């Protein structure tokens, strides 16, 4: 799949889509504040870069996302581990977990802005909140997924609970945990942007909002492009970490073939 | 030396109660609720003398693996009890090594790492265990594969790793659940010879579950035949063939007679599958 020829075809397809877009916009005369043509978007991007508006906002959003990701996933891992290891804790926390899981977390953003202000804190908290659940759920499922035979093996060796956790359950859960981390990373970005929409002084989300007021649609598209590139990079970092840590999962498995074509898509 | 050893063994196989390592007393096990669950083992009693080699044969689903799990301390019996050196088995013991029906390897550990798992769990001397592990790896013909991961091995190779893992911490008692079932005939015979040698040299007590009657006879001092569900002890055959037994023993009339008698006992009961 990843041959040079296919890669060229892929680029060609993207170019074709852009050309068709450009032509259609010109032919139909759609006003720019509805749908700008690709050339207009690239011009907006170029102007933005030239006047240096992006870096500051970009760094703010990146910081919010990464901090939110860290806080959310660390807490999720700790709580998920506690729940997975203790049926009792699970029993008492269950109603809360179900309620929060069903709730669209971004709906909390306005409240969080009220409670924590327009600055960094509220964005980090919102991002953390959104990133929290996918990892917590995956941690619980992963830690509980150890095969009975493997647990029996450890028990037959008179292994302690701690040994069973570190030598079996945790490595066994890593594929689930990384799947959760990949989702959490993207979710953290969503959480940060939504919180910026609701109220912020800086950040790419706030910039989109501001451009929207000014009917600068081409500018908004340029930021969307930046955001998807950012999302790709963040996701790529997690994937890279996964490959290093889950060395036993690579080569010769069906999953790997799926992954490599997916990786091609991100390159 | 070996001759004497085996003579002593056969004598001991006569079982005097105080020499019994494992005693199983009116053991029953029901999976699930007592009245609605599956009765897997019903009223089982037998004992294993110190240093004895016992084979268990029986139709599929008769409760052989269940019995092994109880002896390994993984499953509490519903009724009756199993004792090890006079004390009831409650929970796992470090002096027991278990080979499961499937290899049960950890994919994130290399062959060497998997073999060393019991040593890691029981915090045994690293250098010594490493050397021992390499010897065992050589013994089962996996030299050169010690740094490979399980997914790079064939099913039979994986099973061999599972077998030597049970030997690494040198347990006095070995419980083996159809360990050679996944191996080809040639490797299987080699492993049988090796197992007999290990047993004769180490004086371990071994409980060996198998589907193969000839394997059971070749290895065992006594062969226990279990009957179909609910699992009970059927006939017990004492095998009086001199040790060490060469593979050619399988072609002798005496050997054939044992196999035949055990087959008959099994067939009377629905047979092997
Ligand atoms: N965890 C379990 N829950 C419920 N029933 C079980 C469980 N494990 C085994 N059984 C039942 O108990 C019976 C005995 O199972 P066991 O695995 O001990 O048989 P076996 O003699 O080892 O068979 P095989 O030769 O095929 O390995 C079977 O009928 C099986 O359905
Ligand atoms: Mg079985």
Coordinates of C-alpha atoms and ligand atoms in Angstrom, one line a residue:
Chain A
X1 CA 0.0 0.0 0.0
X2 CA 2.7 2.5 0.9
X3 CA 4.5 2.3 -2.4
X4 CA 5.9 5.5 -4.0
X5 CA 3.4 5.2 -6.8
X6 CA 0.4 5.1 -4.4
X7 CA 1.8 8.0 -2.5
X8 CA 2.0 10.1 -5.6
X9 CA -1.6 9.1 -6.5
X10 CA -2.6 10.3 -3.0
X11 CA -0.9 13.7 -3.5
X12 CA -2.5 14.0 -6.9
X13 CA -6.0 13.3 -5.4
X14 CA -5.5 16.0 -2.8
X15 CA -4.4 18.4 -5.5
X16 CA -7.4 17.5 -7.6
X17 CA -9.8 18.2 -4.8
X18 CA -8.2 21.6 -4.2
X19 CA -8.5 22.5 -7.9
X20 CA -12.1 21.4 -8.1
X21 CA -12.9 23.4 -5.0
X22 CA -11.2 26.5 -6.4
X23 CA -13.0 26.2 -9.7
X24 CA -16.4 25.5 -8.2
X25 CA -16.1 28.5 -5.9
X26 CA -15.1 30.8 -8.8
X27 CA -17.8 29.4 -11.1
X28 CA -20.7 29.6 -8.6
X29 CA -19.5 32.9 -7.2
X30 CA -20.1 31.8 -3.6
X31 CA -19.3 34.8 -1.4
X32 CA -16.0 34.5 0.5
X33 CA -17.7 34.9 3.9
X34 CA -19.5 31.6 3.2
X35 CA -16.8 29.5 1.6
X36 CA -13.4 30.9 0.6
X37 CA -11.4 29.3 -2.2
X38 CA -8.2 27.4 -1.4
X39 CA -6.0 30.1 -2.8
X40 CA -7.7 32.7 -0.5
X41 CA -7.1 30.4 2.5
X42 CA -3.4 30.0 1.7
X43 CA -3.2 33.8 1.3
X44 CA -4.8 34.3 4.7
X45 CA -2.4 31.7 6.2
X46 CA 0.6 33.5 4.5
X47 CA -0.5 36.9 5.9
X48 CA -1.0 35.4 9.3
X49 CA 2.4 33.9 9.3
X50 CA 4.0 37.2 8.0
X51 CA 2.3 39.3 10.6
X52 CA 3.3 36.7 13.3
X53 CA -0.2 36.3 14.8
X54 CA -0.2 32.5 15.1
X55 CA 2.8 31.6 17.3
X56 CA 1.5 33.2 20.5
X57 CA -2.0 31.8 20.2
X58 CA -0.6 28.5 19.0
X59 CA 1.7 28.2 22.1
X60 CA -1.2 29.0 24.4
X61 CA -3.4 26.3 22.9
X62 CA -0.6 23.8 22.9
X63 CA 0.2 24.5 26.5
X64 CA -3.4 24.1 27.5
X65 CA -3.8 20.9 25.6
X66 CA -0.6 19.3 26.9
X67 CA -1.2 20.3 30.5
X68 CA -4.8 19.1 30.3
X69 CA -3.7 15.9 28.7
X70 CA -1.2 15.3 31.5
X71 CA -3.5 16.1 34.4
X72 CA -6.4 14.3 32.9
X73 CA -4.6 11.1 32.0
X74 CA -2.6 10.8 35.2
X75 CA -5.7 11.1 37.3
X76 CA -7.5 8.7 34.9
X77 CA -4.8 6.2 35.2
X78 CA -4.7 6.4 39.0
X79 CA -8.5 6.2 39.4
X80 CA -8.9 3.6 36.7
X81 CA -6.3 1.4 38.5
X82 CA -8.0 1.8 41.9
X83 CA -11.4 0.9 40.4
X84 CA -10.0 -2.0 38.4
X85 CA -8.4 -3.5 41.5
X86 CA -11.2 -2.9 44.0
X87 CA -14.7 -4.1 43.3
X88 CA -15.7 -2.2 46.4
X89 CA -14.5 1.2 45.2
X90 CA -16.1 0.4 41.8
X91 CA -19.4 -0.3 43.5
X92 CA -19.5 3.1 45.2
X93 CA -18.1 5.1 42.4
X94 CA -20.2 3.4 39.7
X95 CA -23.1 5.8 39.7
X96 CA -20.8 8.8 39.4
X97 CA -18.9 7.2 36.6
X98 CA -22.0 6.3 34.6
X99 CA -23.4 9.8 35.1
X100 CA -20.3 11.6 34.0
X101 CA -19.7 9.2 31.1
X102 CA -23.1 9.8 29.7
X103 CA -22.7 13.6 30.0
X104 CA -21.1 15.5 27.1
X105 CA -18.2 16.9 29.1
X106 CA -17.9 20.0 26.9
X107 CA -21.3 21.1 28.2
X108 CA -19.5 21.9 31.4
X109 CA -17.2 24.4 29.8
X110 CA -19.3 27.6 30.6
X111 CA -19.5 26.6 34.2
X112 CA -15.8 25.9 34.4
X113 CA -15.0 29.4 32.9
X114 CA -17.2 30.9 35.6
X115 CA -15.5 29.0 38.3
X116 CA -11.9 29.3 37.1
X117 CA -11.8 32.5 35.0
X118 CA -10.6 33.3 31.5
X119 CA -7.0 32.3 32.0
X120 CA -5.0 29.1 31.6
X121 CA -6.5 27.2 34.5
X122 CA -10.0 26.9 33.2
X123 CA -8.7 25.6 29.8
X124 CA -6.5 23.0 31.4
X125 CA -9.3 21.8 33.6
X126 CA -11.7 21.5 30.7
X127 CA -9.2 19.7 28.6
X128 CA -8.3 17.4 31.5
X129 CA -12.0 16.6 32.1
X130 CA -12.6 15.6 28.5
X131 CA -9.4 13.6 28.2
X132 CA -10.0 11.8 31.5
X133 CA -12.8 9.4 30.6
X134 CA -11.4 7.5 27.6
X135 CA -8.3 6.7 29.5
X136 CA -10.0 5.7 32.7
X137 CA -12.4 3.4 30.9
X138 CA -9.5 1.8 28.9
X139 CA -7.4 1.4 32.0
X140 CA -10.1 -0.4 33.8
X141 CA -10.9 -2.7 30.9
X142 CA -7.2 -3.3 30.2
X143 CA -6.3 -4.2 33.8
X144 CA -9.2 -6.6 34.0
X145 CA -8.5 -8.2 30.6
X146 CA -5.7 -10.5 31.8
X147 CA -6.6 -14.1 30.8
X148 CA -7.6 -16.4 33.5
X149 CA -4.9 -18.9 32.5
X150 CA -2.2 -16.2 33.0
X151 CA -3.6 -15.2 36.3
X152 CA -3.7 -18.9 37.3
X153 CA 0.0 -19.2 36.3
X154 CA 1.0 -16.3 38.5
X155 CA -1.1 -17.6 41.3
X156 CA 0.4 -21.1 41.0
X157 CA 3.8 -19.5 41.5
X158 CA 2.5 -17.9 44.8
X159 CA 2.9 -14.4 43.3
X160 CA 1.7 -11.6 45.5
X161 CA -1.0 -9.2 44.3
X162 CA 1.6 -6.5 43.7
X163 CA 3.6 -9.0 41.5
X164 CA 0.5 -10.0 39.6
X165 CA -0.2 -6.3 39.0
X166 CA 3.3 -5.3 37.8
X167 CA 4.3 -8.5 36.0
X168 CA 1.0 -9.4 34.4
X169 CA -1.9 -6.9 34.6
X170 CA 0.0 -3.7 33.8
X171 CA 1.9 -4.9 30.7
X172 CA -1.2 -6.7 29.6
X173 CA -3.2 -3.5 29.9
X174 CA -0.7 -1.3 27.9
X175 CA -2.3 -1.8 24.5
X176 CA -5.6 -0.6 26.0
X177 CA -3.9 2.2 27.8
X178 CA -2.2 3.5 24.7
X179 CA -5.5 3.3 22.7
X180 CA -7.0 5.4 25.5
X181 CA -4.1 7.8 25.4
X182 CA -4.5 8.4 21.6
X183 CA -8.1 9.3 22.1
X184 CA -7.3 11.4 25.2
X185 CA -4.8 13.4 23.3
X186 CA -7.3 14.5 20.6
X187 CA -10.0 15.0 23.3
X188 CA -7.7 17.3 25.2
X189 CA -7.3 19.5 22.2
X190 CA -11.1 19.6 21.7
X191 CA -11.5 20.5 25.4
X192 CA -9.1 23.3 25.2
X193 CA -10.6 24.8 22.0
X194 CA -14.2 24.6 23.3
X195 CA -13.2 26.3 26.5
X196 CA -11.5 29.0 24.5
X197 CA -14.7 29.5 22.5
X198 CA -16.6 30.0 25.7
X199 CA -14.2 32.6 27.1
X200 CA -10.5 33.3 26.6
X201 CA -8.0 36.0 26.1
X202 CA -5.6 34.0 23.9
X203 CA -5.5 30.8 21.9
X204 CA -6.4 29.4 18.5
X205 CA -10.0 28.8 19.5
X206 CA -10.3 32.4 20.7
X207 CA -8.7 33.5 17.4
X208 CA -11.4 31.5 15.4
X209 CA -14.0 33.2 17.5
X210 CA -12.6 36.6 16.9
X211 CA -12.3 36.0 13.1
X212 CA -15.8 34.8 13.1
X213 CA -17.0 38.1 14.4
X214 CA -15.0 39.9 11.7
X215 CA -16.4 37.5 9.0
X216 CA -12.8 36.5 8.2
X217 CA -13.8 33.0 7.0
X218 CA -10.6 32.4 5.1
X219 CA -8.6 33.1 8.3
X220 CA -10.8 30.6 10.2
X221 CA -10.0 28.0 7.6
X222 CA -6.3 28.7 8.0
X223 CA -6.6 28.0 11.7
X224 CA -8.5 24.8 11.1
X225 CA -5.7 23.7 9.0
X226 CA -3.2 24.5 11.8
X227 CA -5.4 22.7 14.3
X228 CA -5.6 19.5 12.2
X229 CA -1.8 19.6 11.8
X230 CA -1.4 20.0 15.5
X231 CA -3.8 17.1 16.1
X232 CA -1.8 14.9 13.8
X233 CA 1.5 15.7 15.5
X234 CA 0.1 15.1 19.0
X235 CA -1.4 11.8 17.9
X236 CA 1.9 10.9 16.2
X237 CA 3.8 11.4 19.4
X238 CA 1.5 9.0 21.3
X239 CA 1.7 6.5 18.5
X240 CA 5.5 6.7 18.5
X241 CA 5.6 6.2 22.3
X242 CA 3.3 3.2 21.8
X243 CA 5.6 1.6 19.3
X244 CA 8.6 1.9 21.6
X245 CA 6.8 0.6 24.6
X246 CA 4.7 -2.1 23.0
X247 CA 7.6 -3.7 21.1
X248 CA 6.1 -7.2 21.4
X249 CA 3.1 -6.1 19.4
X250 CA 5.0 -5.1 16.3
X251 CA 5.8 -7.1 13.2
X252 CA 3.9 -10.2 12.0
X253 CA 0.6 -9.4 13.5
X254 CA -2.5 -8.5 11.5
X255 CA -2.7 -5.3 13.5
X256 CA 0.6 -4.1 12.2
X257 CA -0.6 -4.1 8.6
X258 CA -3.5 -1.9 9.7
X259 CA -1.1 0.4 11.5
X260 CA 1.4 0.9 8.8
X261 CA -1.2 2.0 6.3
X262 CA -2.7 4.3 8.9
X263 CA 0.8 5.7 9.5
X264 CA 1.1 6.3 5.8
X265 CA -2.0 8.4 6.1
X266 CA -0.4 10.6 8.7
X267 CA 2.9 11.1 7.0
Chain B
X1 CA 22.7 -46.5 40.2
X2 CA 19.7 -45.9 38.2
X3 CA 18.7 -49.5 38.5
X4 CA 18.8 -49.3 42.3
X5 CA 16.9 -46.0 42.2
X6 CA 14.1 -47.5 40.2
X7 CA 14.0 -50.6 42.4
X8 CA 13.6 -48.3 45.4
X9 CA 10.9 -46.4 43.6
X10 CA 8.9 -49.4 42.6
X11 CA 9.1 -50.6 46.2
X12 CA 7.9 -47.2 47.4
X13 CA 5.1 -47.1 44.9
X14 CA 3.5 -49.6 47.2
X15 CA 2.6 -46.5 49.2
X16 CA 2.9 -46.4 52.9
X17 CA 0.6 -43.6 54.2
X18 CA 3.3 -41.6 55.9
X19 CA 5.4 -41.4 52.7
X20 CA 2.5 -40.0 50.7
X21 CA 3.3 -36.5 49.4
X22 CA -0.2 -35.9 48.1
X23 CA -3.3 -37.4 49.6
X24 CA -6.7 -36.7 48.0
X25 CA -9.6 -37.5 50.3
X26 CA -13.2 -37.8 49.1
X27 CA -12.8 -34.7 46.9
X28 CA -15.7 -33.3 45.0
X29 CA -16.0 -30.1 43.0
X30 CA -19.0 -28.4 41.5
X31 CA -18.6 -25.4 39.2
X32 CA -21.3 -22.9 40.0
X33 CA -24.1 -23.2 42.5
X34 CA -24.2 -26.5 44.4
X35 CA -27.5 -27.8 43.0
X36 CA -27.6 -26.2 39.6
X37 CA -23.8 -26.2 38.7
X38 CA -21.7 -28.7 36.9
X39 CA -20.4 -31.5 39.0
X40 CA -16.9 -31.9 37.6
X41 CA -15.4 -34.2 40.3
X42 CA -17.2 -36.6 42.5
X43 CA -15.8 -38.3 45.5
X44 CA -12.2 -38.7 44.4
X45 CA -9.6 -40.4 46.6
X46 CA -6.1 -41.5 45.9
X47 CA -2.6 -40.8 47.1
X48 CA 0.8 -40.2 45.5
X49 CA 3.9 -41.5 47.2
X50 CA 7.1 -39.5 47.5
X51 CA 9.0 -39.6 44.2
X52 CA 6.2 -41.5 42.4
X53 CA 5.2 -40.8 38.8
X54 CA 1.5 -41.0 38.3
X55 CA -0.3 -40.7 34.9
X56 CA -3.9 -39.8 34.7
X57 CA -5.9 -40.7 31.6
X58 CA -9.6 -40.1 31.0
X59 CA -12.1 -38.9 28.5
X60 CA -12.3 -35.2 27.6
X61 CA -14.2 -33.2 30.1
X62 CA -13.9 -35.7 32.9
X63 CA -12.3 -33.3 35.2
X64 CA -8.6 -33.9 34.8
X65 CA -7.6 -30.2 34.6
X66 CA -10.0 -29.5 37.4
X67 CA -8.2 -32.0 39.6
X68 CA -4.9 -30.5 38.7
X69 CA -6.1 -27.0 39.6
X70 CA -7.2 -28.1 43.0
X71 CA -3.8 -29.7 43.7
X72 CA -2.1 -26.6 42.5
X73 CA -4.1 -24.6 45.0
X74 CA -5.9 -22.6 42.4
X75 CA -9.4 -23.9 43.1
X76 CA -10.8 -24.8 46.5
X77 CA -12.7 -28.1 46.5
X78 CA -16.4 -28.1 47.2
X79 CA -16.1 -31.1 49.5
X80 CA -13.3 -33.2 50.8
X81 CA -9.7 -32.1 50.8
X82 CA -6.3 -32.6 49.2
X83 CA -3.3 -32.6 51.5
X84 CA 0.4 -32.0 50.7
X85 CA 2.8 -33.5 53.2
X86 CA 0.0 -33.7 55.6
X87 CA -1.3 -30.1 55.4
X88 CA -4.4 -29.2 53.5
X89 CA -3.7 -27.4 50.2
X90 CA -5.0 -23.8 50.5
X91 CA -3.6 -21.5 47.9
X92 CA -0.5 -21.9 45.8
X93 CA 2.8 -23.4 47.0
X94 CA 6.3 -22.6 45.9
X95 CA 7.4 -26.3 45.9
X96 CA 4.8 -27.1 43.1
X97 CA 5.5 -26.5 39.5
X98 CA 2.6 -26.5 37.1
X99 CA 2.6 -27.1 33.3
X100 CA -0.8 -26.0 31.9
X101 CA -2.6 -27.4 29.0
X102 CA -1.8 -24.3 26.9
X103 CA 1.7 -22.7 27.0
X104 CA 0.5 -19.5 28.8
X105 CA 3.5 -17.4 27.8
X106 CA 3.7 -13.6 28.4
X107 CA 4.2 -12.0 25.0
X108 CA 6.2 -9.1 26.4
X109 CA 8.9 -11.5 27.8
X110 CA 11.5 -13.3 25.7
X111 CA 11.8 -17.1 25.8
X112 CA 14.5 -16.6 28.5
X113 CA 12.3 -14.1 30.4
X114 CA 9.3 -16.5 30.3
X115 CA 11.4 -19.4 31.6
X116 CA 12.7 -17.1 34.4
X117 CA 9.3 -15.9 35.4
X118 CA 9.0 -18.3 38.5
X119 CA 12.5 -17.2 39.5
X120 CA 11.6 -13.6 39.2
X121 CA 8.4 -14.1 41.2
X122 CA 10.1 -16.0 43.9
X123 CA 13.2 -13.7 43.9
X124 CA 15.7 -16.5 43.4
X125 CA 19.4 -15.8 42.7
X126 CA 19.5 -14.2 39.2
X127 CA 22.9 -15.4 37.9
X128 CA 22.3 -19.0 39.0
X129 CA 18.8 -19.1 37.6
X130 CA 20.0 -17.6 34.3
X131 CA 22.5 -20.4 33.9
X132 CA 19.9 -23.0 34.8
X133 CA 17.5 -21.5 32.3
X134 CA 20.0 -21.7 29.5
X135 CA 20.7 -25.3 30.3
X136 CA 16.9 -26.1 30.2
X137 CA 16.6 -24.1 27.0
X138 CA 19.3 -26.2 25.5
X139 CA 17.7 -29.4 26.9
X140 CA 14.5 -28.8 24.9
X141 CA 16.3 -27.8 21.7
X142 CA 15.5 -24.1 21.9
X143 CA 19.1 -22.9 21.8
X144 CA 19.4 -19.7 19.8
X145 CA 15.8 -18.8 20.5
X146 CA 16.3 -17.5 24.1
X147 CA 16.0 -13.8 23.0
X148 CA 13.0 -14.4 20.7
X149 CA 9.4 -13.4 21.7
X150 CA 6.7 -16.1 21.9
X151 CA 4.9 -14.9 18.8
X152 CA 8.0 -15.9 16.8
X153 CA 7.8 -19.5 18.0
X154 CA 5.7 -22.4 16.7
X155 CA 3.0 -23.9 19.0
X156 CA 5.2 -26.8 19.9
X157 CA 8.1 -24.6 20.7
X158 CA 5.9 -22.4 22.9
X159 CA 4.8 -25.5 24.8
X160 CA 8.4 -26.5 25.4
X161 CA 9.0 -23.1 26.9
X162 CA 5.9 -23.7 29.2
X163 CA 7.4 -27.0 30.3
X164 CA 10.9 -25.8 31.2
X165 CA 9.4 -22.8 33.0
X166 CA 7.8 -25.3 35.5
X167 CA 11.3 -26.8 36.1
X168 CA 13.3 -23.6 36.6
X169 CA 12.7 -23.2 40.4
X170 CA 13.2 -27.0 40.8
X171 CA 9.9 -27.8 42.5
X172 CA 9.7 -31.1 44.4
X173 CA 6.3 -31.7 42.8
X174 CA 5.4 -31.3 39.2
X175 CA 1.8 -31.2 38.0
X176 CA 1.6 -31.5 34.2
X177 CA -1.6 -31.1 32.2
X178 CA -1.2 -32.8 28.8
X179 CA 2.2 -31.0 28.3
X180 CA 3.1 -32.8 25.1
X181 CA -0.2 -32.8 23.4
X182 CA 0.8 -30.0 21.0
X183 CA 4.1 -31.6 20.0
X184 CA 4.8 -33.8 16.9
X185 CA 5.4 -37.5 17.5
X186 CA 9.2 -37.3 17.3
X187 CA 9.6 -34.4 19.7
X188 CA 7.1 -36.0 22.0
X189 CA 9.1 -39.2 22.3
X190 CA 12.3 -37.2 23.0
X191 CA 10.5 -35.2 25.6
X192 CA 9.2 -38.4 27.2
X193 CA 12.7 -39.8 27.5
X194 CA 13.9 -36.5 28.9
X195 CA 11.1 -36.3 31.4
X196 CA 11.9 -39.8 32.6
X197 CA 15.5 -38.9 32.9
X198 CA 14.8 -35.6 34.8
X199 CA 12.4 -37.5 37.1
X200 CA 14.9 -40.3 37.8
X201 CA 17.7 -37.9 38.5
X202 CA 15.8 -35.4 40.6
X203 CA 13.4 -37.7 42.6
X204 CA 10.5 -35.3 41.9
X205 CA 6.9 -36.4 42.4
X206 CA 5.0 -36.1 39.2
X207 CA 1.4 -36.1 38.3
X208 CA 1.0 -36.3 34.5
X209 CA -2.2 -35.9 32.6
X210 CA -2.3 -37.2 29.1
X211 CA -4.6 -38.4 26.3
X212 CA -2.1 -41.0 25.1
X213 CA -2.3 -44.4 26.8
X214 CA 1.1 -45.4 25.6
X215 CA 2.7 -42.2 26.9
X216 CA 0.9 -42.8 30.2
X217 CA 2.3 -46.4 30.5
X218 CA 5.8 -45.4 29.3
X219 CA 6.2 -42.8 32.0
X220 CA 4.2 -43.9 35.0
X221 CA 4.6 -46.0 38.1
X222 CA 0.8 -46.1 38.2
X223 CA -1.8 -45.1 35.7
X224 CA -5.1 -43.8 37.0
X225 CA -8.1 -44.0 34.7
X226 CA -10.8 -41.5 35.3
X227 CA -14.4 -42.0 34.2
X228 CA -16.6 -39.5 32.4
X229 CA -18.6 -36.8 34.1
X230 CA -18.9 -36.6 36.9
X231 CA -15.2 -37.5 37.1
X232 CA -14.4 -40.4 39.4
X233 CA -11.4 -42.7 39.8
X234 CA -11.9 -45.8 37.7
X235 CA -9.2 -48.4 37.6
X236 CA -5.6 -47.9 38.7
X237 CA -2.9 -49.9 36.9
X238 CA 0.5 -50.4 38.4
X239 CA 3.2 -50.5 35.7
X240 CA 6.0 -52.9 36.5
X241 CA 8.5 -52.2 33.8
X242 CA 12.1 -51.8 34.7
X243 CA 13.7 -48.3 34.7
X244 CA 15.1 -46.5 32.9
X245 CA 12.8 -47.5 30.1
X246 CA 14.2 -47.2 26.6
X247 CA 11.7 -46.1 23.9
X248 CA 11.9 -49.7 22.5
X249 CA 10.0 -50.8 25.6
X250 CA 7.0 -49.7 23.7
X251 CA 7.4 -52.6 21.3
X252 CA 7.5 -55.2 24.0
X253 CA 4.6 -57.5 24.7
X254 CA 4.4 -56.5 28.3
X255 CA 4.0 -52.9 27.3
X256 CA 1.3 -53.7 24.8
X257 CA -0.6 -55.6 27.4
X258 CA -0.7 -52.6 29.7
X259 CA -1.8 -50.3 27.0
X260 CA -4.5 -52.8 26.0
X261 CA -5.9 -53.2 29.5
X262 CA -6.0 -49.4 29.9
X263 CA -7.7 -49.0 26.6
X264 CA -10.3 -51.5 27.6
X265 CA -10.9 -49.7 30.9
X266 CA -11.3 -46.4 29.0
X267 CA -13.6 -47.8 26.4
X268 CA -15.8 -49.4 29.0
X269 CA -16.4 -45.8 29.9
X270 CA -17.1 -44.2 26.6
X271 CA -13.5 -44.1 25.4
X272 CA -11.0 -41.5 24.6
X273 CA -11.9 -38.9 22.0
Ligands
LIG1 N1 -14.5 -22.6 34.9 C1 -15.5 -23.5 34.7 N2 -16.8 -23.2 34.9 C2 -17.7 -24.2 34.7 N3 -17.5 -25.4 34.3 C3 -16.3 -25.8 34.0 C4 -15.2 -24.9 34.2 N4 -14.0 -25.5 33.9 C5 -14.4 -26.8 33.6 N5 -15.7 -26.9 33.6 C6 -16.5 -28.2 33.4 O1 -15.9 -29.2 34.2 C7 -15.8 -30.4 33.5 C8 -14.3 -30.8 33.6 O2 -13.5 -29.9 32.9 P1 -11.9 -30.2 32.8 O3 -11.3 -29.0 32.2 O4 -11.4 -30.5 34.2 O5 -11.9 -31.5 31.9 P2 -10.6 -32.3 31.4 O6 -10.7 -33.6 31.9 O7 -9.4 -31.5 31.7 O8 -10.9 -32.2 29.8 P3 -9.8 -32.2 28.6 O9 -9.2 -33.6 28.5 O10 -10.6 -31.9 27.4 O11 -8.8 -31.2 28.9 C9 -16.2 -30.1 32.0 O12 -17.4 -30.6 31.8 C10 -16.3 -28.6 31.9 O13 -17.4 -28.2 31.2
LIG2 MG1 -7.9 -30.5 30.5

